[in-house]
Amino acid sequence: MKERTLVILKPDAVNRTIVGEIIHRFEAKGLKITGMKMTHLDEDILGEHYSHHKGKPFYKGLVKFMMHCPSLLVVLEGNHAVDVVRKLAGETHGAKAAPGTIRGDYSLSNQCNALHASDSIESAKIEIKRFFRDNELFDYSRIDTEMIYAEDER
Ligand code: CMP
């Protein structure tokens, strides 16, 4: 089933110059980039995005870290995209994430864990709307679609 999901490449990924490598992994998997932009997230939008973490001991540090520099916001599309991207990202804590996953390969931290990825189809819809206007999302076909999906999967 075709889904869209939101990825935030966090300030550690930007500073450590690994955004290209991370985006390459998504592209190589067959996921389609349908939206992408750089934004310096502010306290208001982070308060909304991380509202379910308000009051937790790591909340203030997380928001401060997320405002360190601009982040890259990416919308990815593909069959089962939400689950696929979560699996590619790996476990939240970089030190616990399996090698071969993005966090497993590029992070040792709970906070500086390279990326955020929507955790369900419902939250993906909400998060994409939070960060992207309709005219910032693009419908197009990747030329290799026939080599990514069988006819009945497209
Ligand atoms: P993210 O997917 O951006 O969603 C919430 C973030 O909170 C999570 O990734 C982690 O970076 C961060 N986080 C979760 N638990 C902790 C923790 N115990 N200490 C520090 N950061 C945390």
CSV table of C-alpha atoms and ligand atoms in Angstrom, one decimal:
chain,number,residue,atom,x,y,z
A,1,MET,CA,0.0,0.0,0.0
A,2,LYS,CA,1.4,3.4,-1.0
A,3,GLU,CA,2.1,5.6,2.0
A,4,ARG,CA,3.9,8.9,2.7
A,5,THR,CA,6.1,9.5,5.8
A,6,LEU,CA,8.0,12.4,7.3
A,7,VAL,CA,11.7,12.3,8.1
A,8,ILE,CA,13.5,15.1,9.9
A,9,LEU,CA,17.3,14.9,9.4
A,10,LYS,CA,18.3,16.4,12.7
A,11,PRO,CA,21.1,19.0,13.5
A,12,ASP,CA,23.6,16.2,14.2
A,13,ALA,CA,23.1,14.8,10.7
A,14,VAL,CA,23.5,18.3,9.1
A,15,ASN,CA,26.6,19.1,11.2
A,16,ARG,CA,28.2,15.7,10.6
A,17,THR,CA,27.6,16.1,6.8
A,18,ILE,CA,25.9,12.8,6.5
A,19,VAL,CA,22.5,14.0,5.1
A,20,GLY,CA,23.5,12.9,1.5
A,21,GLU,CA,24.4,9.4,2.7
A,22,ILE,CA,21.1,9.1,4.6
A,23,ILE,CA,19.0,10.3,1.7
A,24,HIS,CA,20.9,8.0,-0.6
A,25,ARG,CA,19.8,5.0,1.6
A,26,PHE,CA,16.2,6.0,1.2
A,27,GLU,CA,16.5,6.5,-2.6
A,28,ALA,CA,18.5,3.3,-3.0
A,29,LYS,CA,15.7,1.4,-1.2
A,30,GLY,CA,13.2,2.6,-3.8
A,31,LEU,CA,11.5,5.3,-1.8
A,32,LYS,CA,10.5,8.4,-3.7
A,33,ILE,CA,11.3,11.9,-2.4
A,34,THR,CA,8.0,13.8,-2.8
A,35,GLY,CA,9.1,16.8,-0.7
A,36,MET,CA,12.3,18.2,0.8
A,37,LYS,CA,13.3,21.5,2.4
A,38,MET,CA,15.7,23.0,4.9
A,39,THR,CA,14.2,24.8,7.9
A,40,HIS,CA,15.5,26.2,11.1
A,41,LEU,CA,12.8,24.8,13.5
A,42,ASP,CA,11.7,27.1,16.2
A,43,GLU,CA,10.3,26.6,19.8
A,44,ASP,CA,6.7,26.9,18.6
A,45,ILE,CA,6.7,24.2,16.0
A,46,LEU,CA,9.0,21.9,18.1
A,47,GLY,CA,6.6,22.3,21.0
A,48,GLU,CA,3.8,21.1,18.7
A,49,HIS,CA,5.9,18.3,17.2
A,50,TYR,CA,7.2,17.0,20.5
A,51,SER,CA,4.1,17.9,22.6
A,52,HIS,CA,3.8,14.2,23.8
A,53,HIS,CA,7.2,14.5,25.4
A,54,LYS,CA,6.6,17.8,27.3
A,55,GLY,CA,7.5,17.3,31.0
A,56,LYS,CA,9.9,14.5,30.3
A,57,PRO,CA,13.5,15.0,31.6
A,58,PHE,CA,15.0,15.1,28.1
A,59,TYR,CA,12.4,17.5,26.6
A,60,LYS,CA,14.2,20.8,27.1
A,61,GLY,CA,17.5,19.4,25.9
A,62,LEU,CA,15.9,17.9,22.9
A,63,VAL,CA,14.2,21.2,21.9
A,64,LYS,CA,17.5,23.1,22.4
A,65,PHE,CA,19.4,20.6,20.3
A,66,MET,CA,16.8,20.7,17.5
A,67,MET,CA,17.3,24.5,17.3
A,68,HIS,CA,21.1,24.3,17.1
A,69,CYS,CA,21.0,24.7,13.3
A,70,PRO,CA,18.6,24.1,10.4
A,71,SER,CA,17.2,20.6,9.8
A,72,LEU,CA,16.2,18.9,6.6
A,73,LEU,CA,12.6,17.9,6.2
A,74,VAL,CA,11.9,15.1,3.8
A,75,VAL,CA,8.7,13.4,2.7
A,76,LEU,CA,9.2,9.9,1.4
A,77,GLU,CA,6.6,7.8,-0.5
A,78,GLY,CA,6.5,4.1,-1.3
A,79,ASN,CA,4.7,0.9,-0.4
A,80,HIS,CA,4.6,0.5,3.4
A,81,ALA,CA,6.8,3.6,3.6
A,82,VAL,CA,6.1,4.3,7.3
A,83,ASP,CA,7.3,0.9,8.5
A,84,VAL,CA,10.1,0.6,6.0
A,85,VAL,CA,11.6,4.0,7.1
A,86,ARG,CA,11.3,3.1,10.8
A,87,LYS,CA,13.2,-0.1,10.1
A,88,LEU,CA,15.9,1.6,8.1
A,89,ALA,CA,16.2,4.2,10.9
A,90,GLY,CA,16.6,1.6,13.6
A,91,GLU,CA,16.0,1.8,17.4
A,92,THR,CA,15.7,5.3,18.9
A,93,HIS,CA,19.0,5.1,20.9
A,94,GLY,CA,21.9,5.1,18.5
A,95,ALA,CA,24.1,3.0,20.8
A,96,LYS,CA,21.4,0.3,20.9
A,97,ALA,CA,20.4,0.4,17.2
A,98,ALA,CA,21.5,-2.5,15.1
A,99,PRO,CA,24.5,-2.1,12.7
A,100,GLY,CA,23.2,-1.6,9.2
A,101,THR,CA,20.5,0.7,10.3
A,102,ILE,CA,21.0,4.5,10.0
A,103,ARG,CA,21.1,5.1,13.7
A,104,GLY,CA,23.2,1.9,14.2
A,105,ASP,CA,25.7,3.2,11.7
A,106,TYR,CA,25.8,7.0,12.5
A,107,SER,CA,24.7,7.6,16.1
A,108,LEU,CA,25.6,6.7,19.7
A,109,SER,CA,23.0,8.9,21.3
A,110,ASN,CA,19.3,9.0,22.3
A,111,GLN,CA,19.1,12.7,21.5
A,112,CYS,CA,21.6,13.1,18.6
A,113,ASN,CA,20.1,10.1,16.7
A,114,ALA,CA,20.4,11.5,13.2
A,115,LEU,CA,16.7,11.5,12.3
A,116,HIS,CA,13.1,11.5,13.3
A,117,ALA,CA,10.6,9.2,11.4
A,118,SER,CA,6.8,9.2,11.7
A,119,ASP,CA,5.7,6.2,13.8
A,120,SER,CA,2.4,5.5,12.2
A,121,ILE,CA,0.3,6.3,9.1
A,122,GLU,CA,-1.9,8.6,11.2
A,123,SER,CA,1.0,10.6,12.7
A,124,ALA,CA,2.7,10.7,9.2
A,125,LYS,CA,-0.4,12.5,7.9
A,126,ILE,CA,-0.4,15.0,10.8
A,127,GLU,CA,3.4,15.6,10.7
A,128,ILE,CA,3.5,16.1,6.9
A,129,LYS,CA,0.7,18.7,7.2
A,130,ARG,CA,2.6,20.3,10.1
A,131,PHE,CA,5.7,21.0,8.0
A,132,PHE,CA,4.6,21.1,4.3
A,133,ARG,CA,2.1,23.0,2.3
A,134,ASP,CA,0.2,21.0,-0.4
A,135,ASN,CA,2.2,22.9,-3.2
A,136,GLU,CA,5.5,21.8,-1.6
A,137,LEU,CA,4.7,18.1,-2.3
A,138,PHE,CA,5.2,16.6,-5.7
A,139,ASP,CA,3.5,13.8,-7.7
A,140,TYR,CA,5.7,12.2,-10.3
A,141,SER,CA,6.9,8.7,-11.3
A,142,ARG,CA,10.4,7.5,-10.8
A,143,ILE,CA,11.7,6.2,-14.1
A,144,ASP,CA,12.8,2.9,-12.4
A,145,THR,CA,9.3,2.2,-10.9
A,146,GLU,CA,8.9,-1.0,-13.0
A,147,MET,CA,12.2,-2.3,-11.5
A,148,ILE,CA,11.1,-1.5,-7.9
A,149,TYR,CA,7.6,-2.9,-7.9
A,150,ALA,CA,5.9,-5.8,-9.7
A,151,GLU,CA,2.9,-4.8,-11.9
A,152,ASP,CA,0.4,-5.6,-9.2
A,153,GLU,CA,2.3,-3.7,-6.5
A,154,ARG,CA,2.5,-0.4,-8.4
B,1,CMP,P1,12.5,11.4,17.7
B,1,CMP,O1,12.1,10.4,16.7
B,1,CMP,O2,12.9,12.7,17.2
B,1,CMP,O3,11.3,11.6,18.7
B,1,CMP,C1,11.5,12.0,20.0
B,1,CMP,C2,12.9,12.1,20.4
B,1,CMP,O4,13.2,12.2,21.7
B,1,CMP,C3,13.6,10.9,19.9
B,1,CMP,O5,13.7,10.8,18.5
B,1,CMP,C4,14.9,11.0,20.7
B,1,CMP,O6,15.9,11.7,20.0
B,1,CMP,C5,14.5,11.8,21.9
B,1,CMP,N1,14.5,10.9,23.1
B,1,CMP,C6,13.7,9.9,23.4
B,1,CMP,N2,14.0,9.4,24.6
B,1,CMP,C7,15.1,10.2,25.1
B,1,CMP,C8,15.9,10.2,26.2
B,1,CMP,N3,15.7,9.3,27.2
B,1,CMP,N4,16.9,11.0,26.3
B,1,CMP,C9,17.1,11.9,25.4
B,1,CMP,N5,16.4,12.0,24.2
B,1,CMP,C10,15.4,11.1,24.1
